[in-house]
């Protein structure tokens, strides 16, 4: 009699993601993995190592650097790329601004989150990428829940939620017309808690930003923002030092911290299990309108 081994929940998610990554390698000629140095893209790199080692990745790592990133995330990005020996391509939003292709926001918290789409689309055109792998999850934000694992974008990079292809029985259709592009989300079925439990199970290294630390902060709209050179402080702003950590890592101008004493993976997992706020509840850009993320995605955003 053959004994079947039942996979755990995390093992099932891992197997699905590895299958998707291998489907990308099989179906596309010039894929890329979008890598920011955040926990989701770090998890993707770990999954890619399991999917393709001892061979090399069939795609480069690509980072669209807004210029407003946390230095801890950039340092981690460079160390990881060097450690695994894979190609890292970095393109800069500042170049798009200097070329007159993108207009930078003014104000106290000037975000480059939206205009990085210009740099991304230029990078896709430069390298003729036909698929870009990202770390988005369906539980992040309601617009993400409308998207399939293989998300087809038109020749302008735009996304139409009404033109999503069915993905029955884990069959993914990567056929596209010339000029079109596919965004692929291998961890789409994961939750924030799944990611953290997987990071613990696999002993994956992360930037220090995710763990509690002392940092100078200011308050805005009841959110805690890090003091940085990119934020213009008013005379009425009161700079404080708090013990905080970050649940998600984006630009310093739009990513809020949470007060936390969690300095281990076990602490973070317990904190998330009892949290009443969503991970992206600390992203200022998502609060600009009811459909902020969907509007950006329609324009070519990740």
PDB file of C-alpha atoms in Angstrom:
ATOM      1  CA  UNK A   1       0.000   0.000   0.000  1.00  0.00           C
ATOM      2  CA  UNK A   2       1.278   3.474  -0.922  1.00  0.00           C
ATOM      3  CA  UNK A   3       1.381   5.949   1.945  1.00  0.00           C
ATOM      4  CA  UNK A   4       0.517   9.518   0.938  1.00  0.00           C
ATOM      5  CA  UNK A   5       2.070  12.404   2.801  1.00  0.00           C
ATOM      6  CA  UNK A   6      -0.354  15.237   3.429  1.00  0.00           C
ATOM      7  CA  UNK A   7       1.199  18.649   2.829  1.00  0.00           C
ATOM      8  CA  UNK A   8       0.786  21.328   5.467  1.00  0.00           C
ATOM      9  CA  UNK A   9      -0.928  24.616   4.629  1.00  0.00           C
ATOM     10  CA  UNK A  10       2.409  26.386   4.107  1.00  0.00           C
ATOM     11  CA  UNK A  11       3.780  23.517   2.031  1.00  0.00           C
ATOM     12  CA  UNK A  12       0.742  23.711  -0.258  1.00  0.00           C
ATOM     13  CA  UNK A  13       1.219  27.450  -0.720  1.00  0.00           C
ATOM     14  CA  UNK A  14       4.922  26.952  -1.380  1.00  0.00           C
ATOM     15  CA  UNK A  15       4.281  24.221  -3.955  1.00  0.00           C
ATOM     16  CA  UNK A  16       1.708  26.384  -5.758  1.00  0.00           C
ATOM     17  CA  UNK A  17       4.074  29.375  -5.889  1.00  0.00           C
ATOM     18  CA  UNK A  18       6.983  27.289  -7.163  1.00  0.00           C
ATOM     19  CA  UNK A  19       4.698  25.838  -9.842  1.00  0.00           C
ATOM     20  CA  UNK A  20       3.709  29.367 -10.915  1.00  0.00           C
ATOM     21  CA  UNK A  21       7.337  30.520 -11.076  1.00  0.00           C
ATOM     22  CA  UNK A  22       8.206  27.529 -13.270  1.00  0.00           C
ATOM     23  CA  UNK A  23       5.194  28.287 -15.481  1.00  0.00           C
ATOM     24  CA  UNK A  24       6.568  31.789 -15.996  1.00  0.00           C
ATOM     25  CA  UNK A  25       9.934  30.359 -17.001  1.00  0.00           C
ATOM     26  CA  UNK A  26       8.234  27.963 -19.434  1.00  0.00           C
ATOM     27  CA  UNK A  27       5.756  30.372 -21.025  1.00  0.00           C
ATOM     28  CA  UNK A  28       7.650  33.654 -21.348  1.00  0.00           C
ATOM     29  CA  UNK A  29      10.802  34.661 -23.188  1.00  0.00           C
ATOM     30  CA  UNK A  30      11.939  37.659 -21.108  1.00  0.00           C
ATOM     31  CA  UNK A  31      10.454  37.619 -17.594  1.00  0.00           C
ATOM     32  CA  UNK A  32      11.678  39.702 -14.653  1.00  0.00           C
ATOM     33  CA  UNK A  33      11.170  39.558 -10.891  1.00  0.00           C
ATOM     34  CA  UNK A  34      10.240  42.919  -9.354  1.00  0.00           C
ATOM     35  CA  UNK A  35      12.303  43.199  -6.179  1.00  0.00           C
ATOM     36  CA  UNK A  36      12.127  45.983  -3.589  1.00  0.00           C
ATOM     37  CA  UNK A  37      13.816  44.555  -0.509  1.00  0.00           C
ATOM     38  CA  UNK A  38      10.449  44.151   1.246  1.00  0.00           C
ATOM     39  CA  UNK A  39       9.311  40.932   2.908  1.00  0.00           C
ATOM     40  CA  UNK A  40       7.034  39.787   0.047  1.00  0.00           C
ATOM     41  CA  UNK A  41       9.661  40.187  -2.670  1.00  0.00           C
ATOM     42  CA  UNK A  42      12.256  38.591  -0.373  1.00  0.00           C
ATOM     43  CA  UNK A  43       9.885  35.629   0.012  1.00  0.00           C
ATOM     44  CA  UNK A  44       9.611  35.465  -3.796  1.00  0.00           C
ATOM     45  CA  UNK A  45      13.390  35.290  -4.118  1.00  0.00           C
ATOM     46  CA  UNK A  46      13.477  32.457  -1.582  1.00  0.00           C
ATOM     47  CA  UNK A  47      10.805  30.592  -3.556  1.00  0.00           C
ATOM     48  CA  UNK A  48      12.760  31.159  -6.777  1.00  0.00           C
ATOM     49  CA  UNK A  49      15.850  29.662  -5.145  1.00  0.00           C
ATOM     50  CA  UNK A  50      13.815  26.541  -4.367  1.00  0.00           C
ATOM     51  CA  UNK A  51      12.294  26.507  -7.857  1.00  0.00           C
ATOM     52  CA  UNK A  52      15.493  26.822  -9.913  1.00  0.00           C
ATOM     53  CA  UNK A  53      18.589  25.947  -7.916  1.00  0.00           C
ATOM     54  CA  UNK A  54      21.179  24.630  -8.609  1.00  0.00           C
ATOM     55  CA  UNK A  55      20.574  26.461 -11.894  1.00  0.00           C
ATOM     56  CA  UNK A  56      20.437  30.240 -12.260  1.00  0.00           C
ATOM     57  CA  UNK A  57      17.240  32.259 -12.212  1.00  0.00           C
ATOM     58  CA  UNK A  58      15.629  32.533 -15.668  1.00  0.00           C
ATOM     59  CA  UNK A  59      14.996  36.208 -14.942  1.00  0.00           C
ATOM     60  CA  UNK A  60      16.814  39.215 -13.435  1.00  0.00           C
ATOM     61  CA  UNK A  61      15.794  41.025 -10.275  1.00  0.00           C
ATOM     62  CA  UNK A  62      14.442  44.487 -11.128  1.00  0.00           C
ATOM     63  CA  UNK A  63      14.034  47.364  -8.676  1.00  0.00           C
ATOM     64  CA  UNK A  64      12.307  50.642  -9.524  1.00  0.00           C
ATOM     65  CA  UNK A  65      14.044  52.961  -7.067  1.00  0.00           C
ATOM     66  CA  UNK A  66      11.883  55.966  -6.184  1.00  0.00           C
ATOM     67  CA  UNK A  67      14.703  57.742  -4.369  1.00  0.00           C
ATOM     68  CA  UNK A  68      12.572  57.858  -1.213  1.00  0.00           C
ATOM     69  CA  UNK A  69      13.378  54.349  -0.048  1.00  0.00           C
ATOM     70  CA  UNK A  70      14.526  53.315   3.413  1.00  0.00           C
ATOM     71  CA  UNK A  71      18.296  52.892   3.333  1.00  0.00           C
ATOM     72  CA  UNK A  72      17.943  49.653   5.319  1.00  0.00           C
ATOM     73  CA  UNK A  73      15.871  48.157   2.470  1.00  0.00           C
ATOM     74  CA  UNK A  74      18.363  49.274  -0.202  1.00  0.00           C
ATOM     75  CA  UNK A  75      21.318  47.856   1.717  1.00  0.00           C
ATOM     76  CA  UNK A  76      19.482  44.557   2.178  1.00  0.00           C
ATOM     77  CA  UNK A  77      18.573  44.478  -1.543  1.00  0.00           C
ATOM     78  CA  UNK A  78      22.219  44.824  -2.564  1.00  0.00           C
ATOM     79  CA  UNK A  79      23.471  42.270  -0.036  1.00  0.00           C
ATOM     80  CA  UNK A  80      20.912  39.669  -1.081  1.00  0.00           C
ATOM     81  CA  UNK A  81      21.592  40.114  -4.812  1.00  0.00           C
ATOM     82  CA  UNK A  82      25.315  39.712  -4.173  1.00  0.00           C
ATOM     83  CA  UNK A  83      24.785  36.704  -1.900  1.00  0.00           C
ATOM     84  CA  UNK A  84      22.706  34.727  -4.413  1.00  0.00           C
ATOM     85  CA  UNK A  85      24.767  35.886  -7.396  1.00  0.00           C
ATOM     86  CA  UNK A  86      21.830  36.928  -9.566  1.00  0.00           C
ATOM     87  CA  UNK A  87      21.576  39.940 -11.864  1.00  0.00           C
ATOM     88  CA  UNK A  88      20.076  43.075 -10.323  1.00  0.00           C
ATOM     89  CA  UNK A  89      18.727  45.847 -12.567  1.00  0.00           C
ATOM     90  CA  UNK A  90      17.958  49.188 -10.902  1.00  0.00           C
ATOM     91  CA  UNK A  91      16.175  52.040 -12.629  1.00  0.00           C
ATOM     92  CA  UNK A  92      15.500  55.387 -10.995  1.00  0.00           C
ATOM     93  CA  UNK A  93      12.377  57.537 -10.783  1.00  0.00           C
ATOM     94  CA  UNK A  94      14.643  60.575 -10.483  1.00  0.00           C
ATOM     95  CA  UNK A  95      15.824  59.922 -14.056  1.00  0.00           C
ATOM     96  CA  UNK A  96      12.212  59.993 -15.264  1.00  0.00           C
ATOM     97  CA  UNK A  97      11.722  63.323 -13.454  1.00  0.00           C
ATOM     98  CA  UNK A  98      14.934  64.764 -14.901  1.00  0.00           C
ATOM     99  CA  UNK A  99      13.838  63.700 -18.396  1.00  0.00           C
ATOM    100  CA  UNK A 100      10.492  65.454 -17.983  1.00  0.00           C
ATOM    101  CA  UNK A 101       8.531  62.191 -18.195  1.00  0.00           C
ATOM    102  CA  UNK A 102       7.187  62.423 -14.649  1.00  0.00           C
ATOM    103  CA  UNK A 103       6.229  65.359 -12.449  1.00  0.00           C
ATOM    104  CA  UNK A 104       7.110  65.179  -8.785  1.00  0.00           C
ATOM    105  CA  UNK A 105       4.511  66.018  -6.181  1.00  0.00           C
ATOM    106  CA  UNK A 106       4.913  69.027  -3.954  1.00  0.00           C
ATOM    107  CA  UNK A 107       3.848  69.383  -0.365  1.00  0.00           C
ATOM    108  CA  UNK A 108       4.748  68.062   3.032  1.00  0.00           C
ATOM    109  CA  UNK A 109       4.696  64.349   2.195  1.00  0.00           C
ATOM    110  CA  UNK A 110       5.529  64.270  -1.557  1.00  0.00           C
ATOM    111  CA  UNK A 111       4.868  60.728  -2.791  1.00  0.00           C
ATOM    112  CA  UNK A 112       6.598  59.164  -5.775  1.00  0.00           C
ATOM    113  CA  UNK A 113       4.496  56.023  -5.505  1.00  0.00           C
ATOM    114  CA  UNK A 114       2.324  56.877  -8.497  1.00  0.00           C
ATOM    115  CA  UNK A 115       4.984  58.237 -10.837  1.00  0.00           C
ATOM    116  CA  UNK A 116       7.182  55.160 -10.451  1.00  0.00           C
ATOM    117  CA  UNK A 117       4.782  53.619 -12.991  1.00  0.00           C
ATOM    118  CA  UNK A 118       6.464  55.764 -15.668  1.00  0.00           C
ATOM    119  CA  UNK A 119       9.879  54.336 -14.797  1.00  0.00           C
ATOM    120  CA  UNK A 120       8.506  50.796 -14.622  1.00  0.00           C
ATOM    121  CA  UNK A 121       6.894  50.991 -18.075  1.00  0.00           C
ATOM    122  CA  UNK A 122      10.082  52.492 -19.540  1.00  0.00           C
ATOM    123  CA  UNK A 123      12.094  49.646 -17.977  1.00  0.00           C
ATOM    124  CA  UNK A 124       9.731  47.045 -19.421  1.00  0.00           C
ATOM    125  CA  UNK A 125      10.132  48.644 -22.852  1.00  0.00           C
ATOM    126  CA  UNK A 126      13.926  48.946 -22.493  1.00  0.00           C
ATOM    127  CA  UNK A 127      14.443  45.250 -21.746  1.00  0.00           C
ATOM    128  CA  UNK A 128      11.367  44.014 -23.639  1.00  0.00           C
ATOM    129  CA  UNK A 129      10.095  42.148 -20.579  1.00  0.00           C
ATOM    130  CA  UNK A 130       6.973  40.142 -21.402  1.00  0.00           C
ATOM    131  CA  UNK A 131       6.226  39.177 -17.783  1.00  0.00           C
ATOM    132  CA  UNK A 132       6.940  40.879 -14.467  1.00  0.00           C
ATOM    133  CA  UNK A 133       6.677  38.832 -11.278  1.00  0.00           C
ATOM    134  CA  UNK A 134       5.438  40.736  -8.230  1.00  0.00           C
ATOM    135  CA  UNK A 135       4.766  40.017  -4.576  1.00  0.00           C
ATOM    136  CA  UNK A 136       1.187  41.314  -4.384  1.00  0.00           C
ATOM    137  CA  UNK A 137      -1.337  39.351  -2.329  1.00  0.00           C
ATOM    138  CA  UNK A 138      -5.141  39.380  -2.589  1.00  0.00           C
ATOM    139  CA  UNK A 139      -5.570  40.257   1.092  1.00  0.00           C
ATOM    140  CA  UNK A 140      -3.545  43.470   0.792  1.00  0.00           C
ATOM    141  CA  UNK A 141      -6.201  45.707  -0.737  1.00  0.00           C
ATOM    142  CA  UNK A 142      -9.599  45.252  -2.398  1.00  0.00           C
ATOM    143  CA  UNK A 143      -8.307  46.047  -5.917  1.00  0.00           C
ATOM    144  CA  UNK A 144      -5.781  43.205  -5.561  1.00  0.00           C
ATOM    145  CA  UNK A 145      -8.654  40.770  -5.005  1.00  0.00           C
ATOM    146  CA  UNK A 146      -9.956  41.480  -8.524  1.00  0.00           C
ATOM    147  CA  UNK A 147      -6.720  40.393 -10.133  1.00  0.00           C
ATOM    148  CA  UNK A 148      -5.736  36.917 -11.324  1.00  0.00           C
ATOM    149  CA  UNK A 149      -2.360  35.237 -10.850  1.00  0.00           C
ATOM    150  CA  UNK A 150      -1.555  35.984 -14.520  1.00  0.00           C
ATOM    151  CA  UNK A 151      -2.752  39.575 -15.015  1.00  0.00           C
ATOM    152  CA  UNK A 152      -2.631  40.757 -18.624  1.00  0.00           C
ATOM    153  CA  UNK A 153      -1.754  44.410 -19.241  1.00  0.00           C
ATOM    154  CA  UNK A 154      -2.356  46.174 -22.549  1.00  0.00           C
ATOM    155  CA  UNK A 155       0.274  47.790 -24.767  1.00  0.00           C
ATOM    156  CA  UNK A 156       0.186  50.889 -22.547  1.00  0.00           C
ATOM    157  CA  UNK A 157       0.614  48.884 -19.342  1.00  0.00           C
ATOM    158  CA  UNK A 158      -3.015  49.376 -18.361  1.00  0.00           C
ATOM    159  CA  UNK A 159      -5.129  46.894 -16.417  1.00  0.00           C
ATOM    160  CA  UNK A 160      -8.820  46.220 -16.972  1.00  0.00           C
ATOM    161  CA  UNK A 161     -10.445  44.139 -14.200  1.00  0.00           C
ATOM    162  CA  UNK A 162     -13.234  43.146 -16.600  1.00  0.00           C
ATOM    163  CA  UNK A 163     -10.779  41.407 -18.944  1.00  0.00           C
ATOM    164  CA  UNK A 164      -9.256  38.987 -16.455  1.00  0.00           C
ATOM    165  CA  UNK A 165      -8.833  35.452 -17.764  1.00  0.00           C
ATOM    166  CA  UNK A 166     -10.306  32.440 -15.942  1.00  0.00           C
ATOM    167  CA  UNK A 167      -7.742  30.288 -14.133  1.00  0.00           C
ATOM    168  CA  UNK A 168      -9.491  26.971 -13.626  1.00  0.00           C
ATOM    169  CA  UNK A 169      -7.591  23.972 -12.239  1.00  0.00           C
ATOM    170  CA  UNK A 170      -4.412  26.075 -11.938  1.00  0.00           C
ATOM    171  CA  UNK A 171      -4.138  26.450 -15.697  1.00  0.00           C
ATOM    172  CA  UNK A 172      -2.482  29.774 -16.501  1.00  0.00           C
ATOM    173  CA  UNK A 173      -2.766  31.357 -19.931  1.00  0.00           C
ATOM    174  CA  UNK A 174       0.270  33.468 -20.724  1.00  0.00           C
ATOM    175  CA  UNK A 175      -0.448  34.095 -24.406  1.00  0.00           C
ATOM    176  CA  UNK A 176      -0.277  37.783 -25.235  1.00  0.00           C
ATOM    177  CA  UNK A 177      -0.177  40.030 -28.297  1.00  0.00           C
ATOM    178  CA  UNK A 178       2.930  41.974 -29.259  1.00  0.00           C
ATOM    179  CA  UNK A 179       3.355  44.911 -26.913  1.00  0.00           C
ATOM    180  CA  UNK A 180       1.263  43.420 -24.121  1.00  0.00           C
ATOM    181  CA  UNK A 181       2.684  42.408 -20.775  1.00  0.00           C
ATOM    182  CA  UNK A 182       1.708  40.032 -17.983  1.00  0.00           C
ATOM    183  CA  UNK A 183       2.097  40.732 -14.287  1.00  0.00           C
ATOM    184  CA  UNK A 184       2.402  37.497 -12.334  1.00  0.00           C
ATOM    185  CA  UNK A 185       1.637  37.133  -8.617  1.00  0.00           C
ATOM    186  CA  UNK A 186       2.885  33.765  -7.292  1.00  0.00           C
ATOM    187  CA  UNK A 187       1.925  34.503  -3.674  1.00  0.00           C
ATOM    188  CA  UNK A 188      -1.509  35.871  -4.545  1.00  0.00           C
ATOM    189  CA  UNK A 189      -3.224  33.228  -2.376  1.00  0.00           C
ATOM    190  CA  UNK A 190      -1.046  33.930   0.656  1.00  0.00           C
ATOM    191  CA  UNK A 191      -2.043  36.171   3.563  1.00  0.00           C
ATOM    192  CA  UNK A 192       0.216  38.454   5.575  1.00  0.00           C
ATOM    193  CA  UNK A 193       0.201  35.859   8.357  1.00  0.00           C
ATOM    194  CA  UNK A 194       1.111  33.090   5.886  1.00  0.00           C
ATOM    195  CA  UNK A 195       4.140  35.106   4.762  1.00  0.00           C
ATOM    196  CA  UNK A 196       5.361  35.632   8.308  1.00  0.00           C
ATOM    197  CA  UNK A 197       4.848  31.997   9.282  1.00  0.00           C
ATOM    198  CA  UNK A 198       6.730  30.925   6.140  1.00  0.00           C
ATOM    199  CA  UNK A 199       9.568  33.349   6.913  1.00  0.00           C
ATOM    200  CA  UNK A 200       9.831  31.791  10.354  1.00  0.00           C
ATOM    201  CA  UNK A 201       9.644  28.210   9.054  1.00  0.00           C
ATOM    202  CA  UNK A 202      12.311  28.860   6.410  1.00  0.00           C
ATOM    203  CA  UNK A 203      14.480  31.109   8.603  1.00  0.00           C
ATOM    204  CA  UNK A 204      14.488  33.877   5.976  1.00  0.00           C
ATOM    205  CA  UNK A 205      16.544  36.962   6.767  1.00  0.00           C
ATOM    206  CA  UNK A 206      14.774  40.345   6.634  1.00  0.00           C
ATOM    207  CA  UNK A 207      15.718  44.039   6.908  1.00  0.00           C
ATOM    208  CA  UNK A 208      15.777  45.365  10.458  1.00  0.00           C
ATOM    209  CA  UNK A 209      12.851  47.703   9.647  1.00  0.00           C
ATOM    210  CA  UNK A 210      10.371  44.919  10.311  1.00  0.00           C
ATOM    211  CA  UNK A 211      11.477  44.531  13.919  1.00  0.00           C
ATOM    212  CA  UNK A 212      11.026  46.980  16.785  1.00  0.00           C
ATOM    213  CA  UNK A 213      13.566  49.793  17.005  1.00  0.00           C
ATOM    214  CA  UNK A 214      13.820  53.365  18.210  1.00  0.00           C
ATOM    215  CA  UNK A 215      13.152  56.008  15.559  1.00  0.00           C
ATOM    216  CA  UNK A 216      12.290  59.692  15.342  1.00  0.00           C
ATOM    217  CA  UNK A 217       8.716  60.130  14.153  1.00  0.00           C
ATOM    218  CA  UNK A 218       5.977  62.678  13.504  1.00  0.00           C
ATOM    219  CA  UNK A 219       2.203  62.145  13.540  1.00  0.00           C
ATOM    220  CA  UNK A 220      -0.040  62.693  10.533  1.00  0.00           C
ATOM    221  CA  UNK A 221      -3.727  61.707  10.358  1.00  0.00           C
ATOM    222  CA  UNK A 222      -3.205  59.507  13.425  1.00  0.00           C
ATOM    223  CA  UNK A 223      -0.417  57.643  11.653  1.00  0.00           C
ATOM    224  CA  UNK A 224       3.247  57.457  12.662  1.00  0.00           C
ATOM    225  CA  UNK A 225       5.672  58.586   9.960  1.00  0.00           C
ATOM    226  CA  UNK A 226       9.467  58.421  10.097  1.00  0.00           C
ATOM    227  CA  UNK A 227      11.351  61.688  10.112  1.00  0.00           C
ATOM    228  CA  UNK A 228      13.474  61.882   6.971  1.00  0.00           C
ATOM    229  CA  UNK A 229      15.040  64.315   4.524  1.00  0.00           C
ATOM    230  CA  UNK A 230      12.042  63.771   2.220  1.00  0.00           C
ATOM    231  CA  UNK A 231       9.461  65.112   4.699  1.00  0.00           C
ATOM    232  CA  UNK A 232       9.090  68.852   5.200  1.00  0.00           C
ATOM    233  CA  UNK A 233       8.499  69.535   8.866  1.00  0.00           C
ATOM    234  CA  UNK A 234       6.318  72.478   9.914  1.00  0.00           C
ATOM    235  CA  UNK A 235       6.916  74.614  12.962  1.00  0.00           C
ATOM    236  CA  UNK A 236       3.954  72.904  14.606  1.00  0.00           C
ATOM    237  CA  UNK A 237       5.298  69.393  14.115  1.00  0.00           C
ATOM    238  CA  UNK A 238       6.485  67.688  17.238  1.00  0.00           C
ATOM    239  CA  UNK A 239       9.286  65.221  16.642  1.00  0.00           C
ATOM    240  CA  UNK A 240       9.194  62.305  19.051  1.00  0.00           C
ATOM    241  CA  UNK A 241      11.231  59.170  19.515  1.00  0.00           C
ATOM    242  CA  UNK A 242       9.169  55.986  19.720  1.00  0.00           C
ATOM    243  CA  UNK A 243       9.709  52.235  19.607  1.00  0.00           C
ATOM    244  CA  UNK A 244       8.203  51.212  16.283  1.00  0.00           C
ATOM    245  CA  UNK A 245       8.384  48.720  13.470  1.00  0.00           C
ATOM    246  CA  UNK A 246       7.037  48.586   9.900  1.00  0.00           C
ATOM    247  CA  UNK A 247       4.501  46.025   8.681  1.00  0.00           C
ATOM    248  CA  UNK A 248       5.016  47.025   5.062  1.00  0.00           C
ATOM    249  CA  UNK A 249       7.949  48.837   3.488  1.00  0.00           C
ATOM    250  CA  UNK A 250       7.423  51.420   0.763  1.00  0.00           C
ATOM    251  CA  UNK A 251       8.561  55.021   0.417  1.00  0.00           C
ATOM    252  CA  UNK A 252       9.465  56.905   3.580  1.00  0.00           C
ATOM    253  CA  UNK A 253       6.898  59.575   2.666  1.00  0.00           C
ATOM    254  CA  UNK A 254       3.900  57.239   2.505  1.00  0.00           C
ATOM    255  CA  UNK A 255       4.702  54.279   4.778  1.00  0.00           C
ATOM    256  CA  UNK A 256       3.661  54.627   8.397  1.00  0.00           C
ATOM    257  CA  UNK A 257       5.060  52.655  11.294  1.00  0.00           C
ATOM    258  CA  UNK A 258       3.232  50.989  14.165  1.00  0.00           C
ATOM    259  CA  UNK A 259       4.185  51.211  17.806  1.00  0.00           C
ATOM    260  CA  UNK A 260       5.478  47.790  18.712  1.00  0.00           C
ATOM    261  CA  UNK A 261       7.838  45.901  20.995  1.00  0.00           C
ATOM    262  CA  UNK A 262       7.935  42.913  18.608  1.00  0.00           C
ATOM    263  CA  UNK A 263      11.589  42.099  18.046  1.00  0.00           C
ATOM    264  CA  UNK A 264      11.319  38.437  17.039  1.00  0.00           C
ATOM    265  CA  UNK A 265       9.353  36.471  14.441  1.00  0.00           C
ATOM    266  CA  UNK A 266       7.260  34.862  17.185  1.00  0.00           C
ATOM    267  CA  UNK A 267       6.395  38.304  18.567  1.00  0.00           C
ATOM    268  CA  UNK A 268       5.409  39.594  15.121  1.00  0.00           C
ATOM    269  CA  UNK A 269       3.225  36.567  14.382  1.00  0.00           C
ATOM    270  CA  UNK A 270       1.398  36.977  17.694  1.00  0.00           C
ATOM    271  CA  UNK A 271       0.952  40.675  16.987  1.00  0.00           C
ATOM    272  CA  UNK A 272      -0.548  40.057  13.535  1.00  0.00           C
ATOM    273  CA  UNK A 273      -2.860  37.352  14.878  1.00  0.00           C
ATOM    274  CA  UNK A 274      -4.453  39.873  17.225  1.00  0.00           C
ATOM    275  CA  UNK A 275      -4.256  42.994  15.038  1.00  0.00           C
ATOM    276  CA  UNK A 276      -7.491  44.732  14.044  1.00  0.00           C
ATOM    277  CA  UNK A 277      -5.876  46.857  11.322  1.00  0.00           C
ATOM    278  CA  UNK A 278      -4.835  45.734   7.856  1.00  0.00           C
ATOM    279  CA  UNK A 279      -1.247  45.734   6.685  1.00  0.00           C
ATOM    280  CA  UNK A 280      -1.874  48.485   4.117  1.00  0.00           C
ATOM    281  CA  UNK A 281      -3.793  50.535   6.642  1.00  0.00           C
ATOM    282  CA  UNK A 282      -0.440  52.223   7.230  1.00  0.00           C
ATOM    283  CA  UNK A 283       0.048  53.223   3.573  1.00  0.00           C
ATOM    284  CA  UNK A 284      -0.924  56.865   3.077  1.00  0.00           C
ATOM    285  CA  UNK A 285      -1.292  56.580  -0.722  1.00  0.00           C
ATOM    286  CA  UNK A 286      -4.061  53.997  -0.355  1.00  0.00           C
ATOM    287  CA  UNK A 287      -6.133  56.508   1.625  1.00  0.00           C
ATOM    288  CA  UNK A 288      -6.285  59.143  -1.107  1.00  0.00           C
ATOM    289  CA  UNK A 289      -9.520  57.761  -2.529  1.00  0.00           C
ATOM    290  CA  UNK A 290     -11.758  54.702  -2.284  1.00  0.00           C
ATOM    291  CA  UNK A 291     -10.210  53.337  -5.477  1.00  0.00           C
ATOM    292  CA  UNK A 292      -6.649  54.658  -5.138  1.00  0.00           C
ATOM    293  CA  UNK A 293      -4.934  51.341  -5.833  1.00  0.00           C
ATOM    294  CA  UNK A 294      -7.251  50.424  -8.707  1.00  0.00           C
ATOM    295  CA  UNK A 295      -6.684  53.795 -10.346  1.00  0.00           C
ATOM    296  CA  UNK A 296      -2.917  53.339 -10.173  1.00  0.00           C
ATOM    297  CA  UNK A 297      -3.148  49.784 -11.497  1.00  0.00           C
ATOM    298  CA  UNK A 298      -5.241  50.894 -14.465  1.00  0.00           C
ATOM    299  CA  UNK A 299      -2.387  53.241 -15.328  1.00  0.00           C
ATOM    300  CA  UNK A 300       0.266  50.524 -15.231  1.00  0.00           C
ATOM    301  CA  UNK A 301       1.168  50.284 -11.540  1.00  0.00           C
ATOM    302  CA  UNK A 302       2.502  47.010 -10.079  1.00  0.00           C
TER     303      UNK A 302
END
